[in-house]
Amino acid sequence: MNTSATRMASVLAALAAALLFFLMFLLPRSPERAREAISRPVSSESRSNGYLLLQRWLQDSGFEVRALRSPYTSLGEIAGADHGNLLLVTLPGARPIRTDEQLALERWLRNGNTLVVMAALTDAPDWSQAFGGVALADIAALTGLDFESTTQRESRLAGRRTVRPAPSVELLARPQERRMVPRQPHPLFDRVGAVAGVADYTQQDWLLRVPFDSFAAELAADSGSGIGTAFVKLVGKGKILLLTMGSPLTNRAIERADNARFAANLFAANVAPAGVVIFDDAHQGVADTYDAASFYADPRLYLSILVLLLTWFSWVVGGTALVLPVRIEAPAQADLLNASAAFLARVVRPADAAVTLVQQFVRSVSTRLRLAPDPQSFWQWLARHPRVASADLARVSSMARTAGSGGKVDLLRLRNLLVKIDRQIP
């Protein structure tokens, strides 16, 4: 690879990395990515729109709290008892409610449980507008109650087939507080003067349109318009409490007005000693199941793949060169021995190596001459041998004692002395 090709490959790789960083982090956000940045009303969310403060307060008060991150068909498994449980649902949600979930929820309610629906109709927090605002279809699916705007009611009562266009939804310069006040004495509003919600967008008024086969009692109304904002409906042994505000129990609003007192009345009156408070996180997009569709729908996946392909292509074209394979010769035996010796020299202590050299010398000579394997007898025999120089034998004995005590020994000198003595023995 020449120098120019190397430089070109480095430049292309740097440009590709810069492009990837820009596309993933600096590119203006699409509506989908903008929705992800807004906090959602889920039990684990610590930002403004979450329920983390409420969840911790309930746990500190002795309530058992769980997060539902699966469809309503699993309500029977997550609840602690058949009755006396409370499910908190916030609308609009990120996922639709299926028909089988509606049937399972109705059976669960009729057993004596409570459904609390916080629907962002009167207030308009930012998270509700990120997913299209009003969720009339989900409200009707959960509660059997229908709502219509003031303009729709005026047109219906006047017999007009066309409805005046609804006013456009606009972002407010600063969040505004919307309050609901009780219509009449009720345990839910004991010592509660007002319940406050927070609106980030303008919103039109919505009126309850009760079907002929249903009934709902109005408990509270908007302090400004007087339109109903809290309704209760009985379903078998259970009941549904619908609030047309989605923000009163969230982190940023729980301390406003008498919201905390209202929450205390709500859970104390509807949760049995063995009951469970359940937060519906699944329909706000937090689920235990893997969502493959969302993964493949994320444009960042395809941008990352494209940049990786471009980087690989630039490296192949500008940064590599075709060369003939280099034939590698097998190492010689001497090279292998030298490598093994160098390895042993690094990991074996000289004293241990000296002891091993002496033991191998004793074993080799004893085997060759068929002597007794006892080292003491061997050295006594060697001392009586007429051809072995006593000076050499003394040096070997001294070095062996030094090595046995862990001292430093000249291995090369010791080996030469052992070879010399071995040659002196016939």
Short mmCIF file of C-alpha atoms in Angstrom, two decimals:
data_model
loop_
_atom_site.label_atom_id
_atom_site.label_comp_id
_atom_site.label_asym_id
_atom_site.label_seq_id
_atom_site.Cartn_x
_atom_site.Cartn_y
_atom_site.Cartn_z
CA MET A 1 0.00 0.00 0.00
CA ASN A 2 1.54 3.31 -1.07
CA THR A 3 1.48 6.51 0.96
CA SER A 4 -1.09 8.32 -1.17
CA ALA A 5 -3.56 5.44 -0.98
CA THR A 6 -3.14 5.29 2.79
CA ARG A 7 -3.82 8.99 3.16
CA MET A 8 -6.87 8.77 0.90
CA ALA A 9 -8.30 5.89 2.93
CA SER A 10 -7.76 7.82 6.19
CA VAL A 11 -9.48 10.91 4.78
CA LEU A 12 -12.47 8.90 3.54
CA ALA A 13 -12.81 7.09 6.87
CA ALA A 14 -12.73 10.40 8.76
CA LEU A 15 -15.38 11.88 6.45
CA ALA A 16 -17.59 8.82 6.90
CA ALA A 17 -17.30 9.04 10.70
CA ALA A 18 -18.18 12.75 10.61
CA LEU A 19 -21.16 12.04 8.36
CA LEU A 20 -22.42 9.30 10.68
CA PHE A 21 -22.12 11.60 13.71
CA PHE A 22 -24.03 14.36 11.93
CA LEU A 23 -26.82 12.09 10.72
CA MET A 24 -27.36 10.43 14.10
CA PHE A 25 -26.91 13.35 16.51
CA LEU A 26 -26.94 16.74 14.76
CA LEU A 27 -29.55 16.27 12.03
CA PRO A 28 -32.83 18.07 12.85
CA ARG A 29 -35.19 15.68 14.57
CA SER A 30 -38.06 14.12 12.74
CA PRO A 31 -41.51 14.04 14.42
CA GLU A 32 -40.82 10.47 15.52
CA ARG A 33 -37.55 11.42 17.24
CA ALA A 34 -39.14 14.52 18.77
CA ARG A 35 -41.77 12.29 20.38
CA GLU A 36 -39.05 10.12 21.89
CA ALA A 37 -37.48 13.18 23.58
CA ILE A 38 -40.70 14.07 25.45
CA SER A 39 -41.14 12.27 28.76
CA ARG A 40 -44.08 9.86 28.89
CA PRO A 41 -46.52 9.18 31.78
CA VAL A 42 -44.99 5.86 32.91
CA SER A 43 -44.15 4.62 36.40
CA SER A 44 -40.36 4.66 35.92
CA GLU A 45 -40.14 8.17 34.42
CA SER A 46 -38.47 10.76 36.68
CA ARG A 47 -39.02 13.75 34.40
CA SER A 48 -42.00 16.10 34.42
CA ASN A 49 -44.64 13.85 32.81
CA GLY A 50 -43.74 10.63 34.66
CA TYR A 51 -45.32 8.91 37.66
CA LEU A 52 -42.14 8.14 39.62
CA LEU A 53 -43.05 10.46 42.53
CA LEU A 54 -46.51 8.91 42.80
CA GLN A 55 -45.09 5.40 42.64
CA ARG A 56 -42.56 6.03 45.43
CA TRP A 57 -45.16 7.79 47.57
CA LEU A 58 -47.50 4.80 47.23
CA GLN A 59 -44.74 2.36 48.15
CA ASP A 60 -43.74 4.42 51.17
CA SER A 61 -47.41 4.44 52.23
CA GLY A 62 -47.56 0.63 52.21
CA PHE A 63 -49.25 0.02 48.85
CA GLU A 64 -48.00 -2.72 46.56
CA VAL A 65 -47.17 -1.15 43.20
CA ARG A 66 -46.52 -2.91 39.91
CA ALA A 67 -45.96 -1.82 36.33
CA LEU A 68 -48.05 -3.50 33.63
CA ARG A 69 -45.81 -3.91 30.58
CA SER A 70 -47.92 -6.49 28.79
CA PRO A 71 -51.49 -6.52 27.38
CA TYR A 72 -54.57 -6.36 29.62
CA THR A 73 -55.00 -10.11 29.10
CA SER A 74 -52.31 -10.59 31.79
CA LEU A 75 -54.08 -8.50 34.46
CA GLY A 76 -55.13 -11.62 36.34
CA GLU A 77 -51.49 -12.67 36.69
CA ILE A 78 -50.09 -9.35 37.91
CA ALA A 79 -52.82 -8.52 40.47
CA GLY A 80 -52.37 -9.75 44.02
CA ALA A 81 -56.04 -10.68 44.52
CA ASP A 82 -59.18 -11.14 42.42
CA HIS A 83 -60.68 -7.86 43.63
CA GLY A 84 -59.63 -4.62 45.28
CA ASN A 85 -56.98 -3.73 42.68
CA LEU A 86 -56.64 -0.43 40.81
CA LEU A 87 -55.37 0.09 37.26
CA LEU A 88 -54.18 3.59 36.28
CA VAL A 89 -54.37 4.26 32.52
CA THR A 90 -53.29 7.53 30.89
CA LEU A 91 -54.52 8.58 27.45
CA PRO A 92 -53.61 9.14 24.69
CA GLY A 93 -51.25 6.21 24.50
CA ALA A 94 -48.54 5.16 22.11
CA ARG A 95 -50.20 1.81 21.34
CA PRO A 96 -53.83 1.00 20.50
CA ILE A 97 -56.06 -1.15 22.71
CA ARG A 98 -56.99 -4.47 21.12
CA THR A 99 -60.40 -6.12 21.24
CA ASP A 100 -59.20 -9.08 23.31
CA GLU A 101 -57.78 -6.60 25.84
CA GLN A 102 -61.18 -4.89 26.15
CA LEU A 103 -62.88 -8.20 26.95
CA ALA A 104 -60.22 -9.15 29.51
CA LEU A 105 -60.43 -5.70 31.13
CA GLU A 106 -64.23 -5.90 31.43
CA ARG A 107 -64.03 -9.30 33.16
CA TRP A 108 -61.37 -7.92 35.49
CA LEU A 109 -63.57 -4.93 36.36
CA ARG A 110 -66.68 -7.00 37.02
CA ASN A 111 -64.75 -9.00 39.64
CA GLY A 112 -64.59 -5.89 41.84
CA ASN A 113 -61.58 -3.89 40.62
CA THR A 114 -61.21 -0.21 39.71
CA LEU A 115 -60.08 1.40 36.46
CA VAL A 116 -58.86 5.01 36.61
CA VAL A 117 -58.55 6.67 33.21
CA MET A 118 -56.62 9.96 33.03
CA ALA A 119 -57.55 11.34 29.58
CA ALA A 120 -55.90 14.56 28.41
CA LEU A 121 -59.01 16.35 27.13
CA THR A 122 -59.40 19.41 29.36
CA ASP A 123 -55.65 19.89 29.73
CA ALA A 124 -53.23 19.37 26.85
CA PRO A 125 -49.75 18.38 28.14
CA ASP A 126 -46.93 18.15 25.63
CA TRP A 127 -46.78 14.34 25.61
CA SER A 128 -50.46 14.12 24.57
CA GLN A 129 -49.92 16.31 21.51
CA ALA A 130 -46.88 14.30 20.45
CA PHE A 131 -49.21 11.39 19.68
CA GLY A 132 -52.09 13.26 18.09
CA GLY A 133 -53.87 14.77 21.06
CA VAL A 134 -57.38 13.55 21.91
CA ALA A 135 -57.91 9.76 22.04
CA LEU A 136 -61.71 9.45 21.83
CA ALA A 137 -61.57 5.93 20.40
CA ASP A 138 -59.47 4.60 23.31
CA ILE A 139 -61.69 6.38 25.85
CA ALA A 140 -64.77 4.75 24.35
CA ALA A 141 -63.03 1.35 24.24
CA LEU A 142 -62.05 1.50 27.91
CA THR A 143 -65.09 3.20 29.46
CA GLY A 144 -67.96 2.89 26.98
CA LEU A 145 -68.34 6.69 27.18
CA ASP A 146 -68.20 9.05 24.24
CA PHE A 147 -67.23 12.70 24.05
CA GLU A 148 -67.94 15.47 21.59
CA SER A 149 -66.54 18.96 21.28
CA THR A 150 -68.64 22.05 21.91
CA THR A 151 -68.68 22.82 18.21
CA GLN A 152 -69.86 19.29 17.41
CA ARG A 153 -72.66 19.53 19.98
CA GLU A 154 -73.81 22.90 18.65
CA SER A 155 -73.98 21.53 15.12
CA ARG A 156 -75.79 18.37 16.24
CA LEU A 157 -78.42 20.24 18.24
CA ALA A 158 -78.92 22.75 15.42
CA GLY A 159 -79.40 19.93 12.93
CA ARG A 160 -76.47 21.01 10.77
CA ARG A 161 -74.74 18.33 8.76
CA THR A 162 -71.45 20.21 8.63
CA VAL A 163 -69.44 21.08 11.70
CA ARG A 164 -67.47 24.26 12.08
CA PRO A 165 -63.72 23.58 11.95
CA ALA A 166 -62.18 23.12 15.37
CA PRO A 167 -59.73 25.80 16.47
CA SER A 168 -56.12 24.93 15.74
CA VAL A 169 -54.00 23.58 18.58
CA GLU A 170 -51.13 25.93 19.39
CA LEU A 171 -48.23 25.80 21.82
CA LEU A 172 -48.70 28.17 24.75
CA ALA A 173 -46.01 30.70 25.61
CA ARG A 174 -45.95 29.24 29.11
CA PRO A 175 -47.79 26.29 30.69
CA GLN A 176 -51.22 27.14 32.06
CA GLU A 177 -53.06 25.54 34.97
CA ARG A 178 -56.53 24.05 34.50
CA ARG A 179 -58.56 23.21 37.61
CA MET A 180 -61.55 21.03 38.34
CA VAL A 181 -63.74 21.48 41.40
CA PRO A 182 -66.19 18.99 42.95
CA ARG A 183 -69.85 19.23 41.97
CA GLN A 184 -71.11 17.70 45.20
CA PRO A 185 -69.70 16.01 48.32
CA HIS A 186 -68.02 12.71 47.53
CA PRO A 187 -65.37 10.58 49.32
CA LEU A 188 -62.93 11.18 46.46
CA PHE A 189 -63.09 14.92 47.05
CA ASP A 190 -63.01 14.85 50.85
CA ARG A 191 -61.04 17.97 51.90
CA VAL A 192 -60.26 18.62 48.22
CA GLY A 193 -60.99 22.12 46.99
CA ALA A 194 -59.58 21.74 43.49
CA VAL A 195 -57.51 19.35 41.38
CA ALA A 196 -55.07 21.05 38.99
CA GLY A 197 -53.71 19.97 35.63
CA VAL A 198 -51.07 21.57 33.43
CA ALA A 199 -51.67 22.49 29.77
CA ASP A 200 -48.84 23.14 27.32
CA TYR A 201 -51.14 23.58 24.30
CA THR A 202 -54.48 25.24 23.67
CA GLN A 203 -57.45 22.89 23.85
CA GLN A 204 -61.15 23.05 23.05
CA ASP A 205 -63.80 21.91 25.53
CA TRP A 206 -65.16 18.36 25.38
CA LEU A 207 -68.60 17.28 26.60
CA LEU A 208 -69.71 13.83 27.70
CA ARG A 209 -72.12 12.17 25.33
CA VAL A 210 -73.67 9.31 27.33
CA PRO A 211 -74.88 6.36 25.23
CA PHE A 212 -78.43 5.08 25.78
CA ASP A 213 -77.17 1.83 27.34
CA SER A 214 -74.75 3.47 29.77
CA PHE A 215 -74.71 5.89 32.69
CA ALA A 216 -72.01 7.95 34.37
CA ALA A 217 -72.27 10.20 37.42
CA GLU A 218 -70.53 13.55 37.18
CA LEU A 219 -68.33 14.26 40.21
CA ALA A 220 -66.39 17.39 39.25
CA ALA A 221 -66.30 20.13 36.64
CA ASP A 222 -63.84 22.58 35.11
CA SER A 223 -63.60 25.70 37.27
CA GLY A 224 -63.68 27.98 34.25
CA SER A 225 -66.21 26.54 31.81
CA GLY A 226 -68.28 24.43 34.24
CA ILE A 227 -68.03 21.42 31.92
CA GLY A 228 -67.78 18.03 33.63
CA THR A 229 -64.27 16.68 34.14
CA ALA A 230 -64.68 13.68 36.50
CA PHE A 231 -67.15 10.81 36.01
CA VAL A 232 -67.74 7.50 37.73
CA LYS A 233 -69.39 4.47 36.15
CA LEU A 234 -70.20 1.11 37.76
CA VAL A 235 -69.30 -2.11 35.95
CA GLY A 236 -70.50 -5.19 37.81
CA LYS A 237 -68.75 -5.19 41.19
CA GLY A 238 -66.12 -2.76 39.95
CA LYS A 239 -66.12 0.80 38.70
CA ILE A 240 -64.52 3.17 36.24
CA LEU A 241 -63.32 6.64 37.24
CA LEU A 242 -62.72 8.88 34.24
CA LEU A 243 -60.91 12.22 34.57
CA THR A 244 -60.65 14.43 31.50
CA MET A 245 -57.23 15.59 32.67
CA GLY A 246 -54.07 13.62 32.01
CA SER A 247 -51.58 15.51 34.16
CA PRO A 248 -52.82 15.93 37.80
CA LEU A 249 -50.92 12.90 39.16
CA THR A 250 -47.68 13.39 37.19
CA ASN A 251 -44.40 14.53 38.71
CA ARG A 252 -44.84 18.19 37.83
CA ALA A 253 -48.45 18.51 39.02
CA ILE A 254 -48.84 16.16 42.00
CA GLU A 255 -47.94 18.98 44.41
CA ARG A 256 -50.30 21.55 42.86
CA ALA A 257 -53.61 22.53 44.49
CA ASP A 258 -55.11 19.55 46.38
CA ASN A 259 -53.82 16.89 43.97
CA ALA A 260 -51.98 14.94 46.67
CA ARG A 261 -55.08 14.82 48.89
CA PHE A 262 -57.16 13.68 45.92
CA ALA A 263 -54.63 10.92 45.18
CA ALA A 264 -54.70 9.79 48.83
CA ASN A 265 -58.51 9.57 48.76
CA LEU A 266 -58.46 7.77 45.41
CA PHE A 267 -56.12 4.95 46.42
CA ALA A 268 -57.33 4.60 50.00
CA ALA A 269 -60.95 4.13 48.87
CA ASN A 270 -60.35 1.76 45.97
CA VAL A 271 -57.38 -0.46 46.90
CA ALA A 272 -58.02 -3.37 49.26
CA PRO A 273 -55.39 -4.45 51.86
CA ALA A 274 -54.26 -7.26 49.53
CA GLY A 275 -54.80 -5.19 46.39
CA VAL A 276 -52.25 -3.82 43.97
CA VAL A 277 -51.86 -0.43 42.27
CA ILE A 278 -51.03 -1.10 38.62
CA PHE A 279 -49.54 1.46 36.22
CA ASP A 280 -50.29 0.82 32.56
CA ASP A 281 -46.83 1.34 31.03
CA ALA A 282 -47.41 -1.00 28.08
CA HIS A 283 -49.76 1.29 26.15
CA GLN A 284 -47.36 4.19 26.67
CA GLY A 285 -44.70 2.29 24.73
CA VAL A 286 -42.80 0.60 27.60
CA ALA A 287 -43.27 -3.13 27.14
CA ASP A 288 -41.33 -6.27 28.06
CA THR A 289 -41.86 -7.78 24.63
CA TYR A 290 -39.37 -7.05 21.85
CA ASP A 291 -40.80 -4.78 19.19
CA ALA A 292 -39.09 -5.78 15.95
CA ALA A 293 -41.25 -3.45 13.89
CA SER A 294 -39.99 -0.40 15.78
CA PHE A 295 -36.38 -1.54 15.37
CA TYR A 296 -36.63 -1.92 11.61
CA ALA A 297 -38.69 1.26 11.27
CA ASP A 298 -35.95 3.39 12.85
CA PRO A 299 -34.19 5.31 10.04
CA ARG A 300 -30.96 5.41 12.05
CA LEU A 301 -30.51 1.69 11.39
CA TYR A 302 -30.36 2.19 7.63
CA LEU A 303 -28.19 5.30 7.90
CA SER A 304 -25.68 3.34 9.98
CA ILE A 305 -25.65 0.47 7.47
CA LEU A 306 -25.15 2.92 4.58
CA VAL A 307 -22.21 4.66 6.26
CA LEU A 308 -20.60 1.34 7.13
CA LEU A 309 -20.91 0.17 3.51
CA LEU A 310 -19.41 3.42 2.21
CA THR A 311 -16.53 3.15 4.69
CA TRP A 312 -15.84 -0.44 3.68
CA PHE A 313 -16.00 0.43 -0.02
CA SER A 314 -13.58 3.35 0.37
CA TRP A 315 -11.17 1.14 2.32
CA VAL A 316 -11.29 -1.61 -0.31
CA VAL A 317 -10.84 0.78 -3.22
CA GLY A 318 -8.29 3.22 -1.82
CA GLY A 319 -6.66 1.52 1.12
CA THR A 320 -5.77 -2.01 -0.04
CA ALA A 321 -3.50 -3.44 -2.72
CA LEU A 322 -3.36 -6.91 -4.24
CA VAL A 323 -0.04 -8.63 -3.42
CA LEU A 324 1.28 -12.14 -3.89
CA PRO A 325 1.08 -14.30 -0.78
CA VAL A 326 4.41 -14.64 1.05
CA ARG A 327 5.52 -18.22 1.56
CA ILE A 328 6.55 -18.84 5.14
CA GLU A 329 9.21 -21.52 5.67
CA ALA A 330 8.86 -23.94 8.56
CA PRO A 331 11.24 -23.11 11.43
CA ALA A 332 14.29 -25.31 11.93
CA GLN A 333 14.76 -27.56 14.96
CA ALA A 334 17.45 -25.27 16.32
CA ASP A 335 15.07 -22.32 16.18
CA LEU A 336 12.46 -24.33 18.05
CA LEU A 337 14.97 -25.31 20.72
CA ASN A 338 16.19 -21.75 21.08
CA ALA A 339 12.61 -20.48 21.45
CA SER A 340 11.82 -23.13 24.06
CA ALA A 341 15.01 -22.39 25.95
CA ALA A 342 14.29 -18.67 25.92
CA PHE A 343 10.81 -19.31 27.26
CA LEU A 344 12.09 -21.54 30.04
CA ALA A 345 14.80 -19.05 30.89
CA ARG A 346 12.14 -16.41 31.49
CA VAL A 347 9.83 -18.52 33.64
CA VAL A 348 12.17 -20.94 35.56
CA ARG A 349 14.26 -19.70 38.49
CA PRO A 350 18.05 -20.32 38.13
CA ALA A 351 18.15 -22.15 41.47
CA ASP A 352 15.40 -24.55 40.36
CA ALA A 353 17.14 -25.09 37.04
CA ALA A 354 20.41 -25.91 38.84
CA VAL A 355 18.69 -28.46 41.09
CA THR A 356 17.10 -30.07 38.03
CA LEU A 357 20.46 -30.27 36.21
CA VAL A 358 22.08 -32.06 39.16
CA GLN A 359 19.12 -34.48 39.53
CA GLN A 360 19.20 -35.34 35.81
CA PHE A 361 22.99 -35.93 36.01
CA VAL A 362 22.55 -38.33 38.95
CA ARG A 363 19.69 -40.16 37.23
CA SER A 364 21.50 -40.46 33.89
CA VAL A 365 24.78 -41.82 35.31
CA SER A 366 22.97 -44.19 37.72
CA THR A 367 20.88 -45.63 34.90
CA ARG A 368 23.86 -46.02 32.55
CA LEU A 369 26.08 -47.73 35.13
CA ARG A 370 23.25 -49.57 36.90
CA LEU A 371 23.98 -47.99 40.25
CA ALA A 372 21.65 -47.63 43.23
CA PRO A 373 19.16 -44.74 42.68
CA ASP A 374 19.95 -43.29 46.13
CA PRO A 375 21.60 -39.84 45.62
CA GLN A 376 23.69 -40.12 48.81
CA SER A 377 25.15 -43.47 47.76
CA PHE A 378 25.79 -42.07 44.28
CA TRP A 379 27.85 -39.14 45.56
CA GLN A 380 29.81 -41.42 47.90
CA TRP A 381 30.59 -43.71 44.98
CA LEU A 382 31.58 -40.78 42.83
CA ALA A 383 33.94 -39.47 45.54
CA ARG A 384 35.80 -42.83 45.53
CA HIS A 385 36.09 -42.90 41.73
CA PRO A 386 39.77 -42.64 40.72
CA ARG A 387 39.21 -40.64 37.48
CA VAL A 388 36.96 -37.92 38.89
CA ALA A 389 38.83 -34.83 40.01
CA SER A 390 38.04 -34.04 43.62
CA ALA A 391 38.19 -30.28 42.90
CA ASP A 392 35.45 -30.57 40.25
CA LEU A 393 33.34 -32.71 42.55
CA ALA A 394 33.71 -30.16 45.37
CA ARG A 395 32.62 -27.31 43.10
CA VAL A 396 29.52 -29.26 42.01
CA SER A 397 28.61 -30.09 45.62
CA SER A 398 29.00 -26.45 46.64
CA MET A 399 26.84 -25.22 43.77
CA ALA A 400 24.19 -27.89 44.50
CA ARG A 401 23.97 -26.76 48.14
CA THR A 402 23.66 -23.11 47.05
CA ALA A 403 20.88 -23.98 44.59
CA GLY A 404 19.08 -26.05 47.22
CA SER A 405 18.95 -23.04 49.54
CA GLY A 406 17.62 -20.81 46.74
CA GLY A 407 20.89 -18.99 46.05
CA LYS A 408 22.18 -17.72 42.72
CA VAL A 409 24.11 -20.28 40.65
CA ASP A 410 26.05 -19.96 37.37
CA LEU A 411 24.10 -22.45 35.28
CA LEU A 412 26.57 -22.53 32.40
CA ARG A 413 29.53 -23.30 34.71
CA LEU A 414 27.51 -25.97 36.53
CA ARG A 415 26.55 -27.63 33.25
CA ASN A 416 30.17 -27.64 32.03
CA LEU A 417 31.36 -29.22 35.29
CA LEU A 418 28.70 -31.97 35.08
CA VAL A 419 29.63 -32.70 31.46
CA LYS A 420 33.34 -32.83 32.42
CA ILE A 421 32.66 -35.26 35.30
CA ASP A 422 30.44 -37.40 33.07
CA ARG A 423 33.25 -37.73 30.51
CA GLN A 424 35.69 -38.78 33.26
CA ILE A 425 33.48 -41.77 34.12
CA PRO A 426 34.06 -44.79 31.79
#
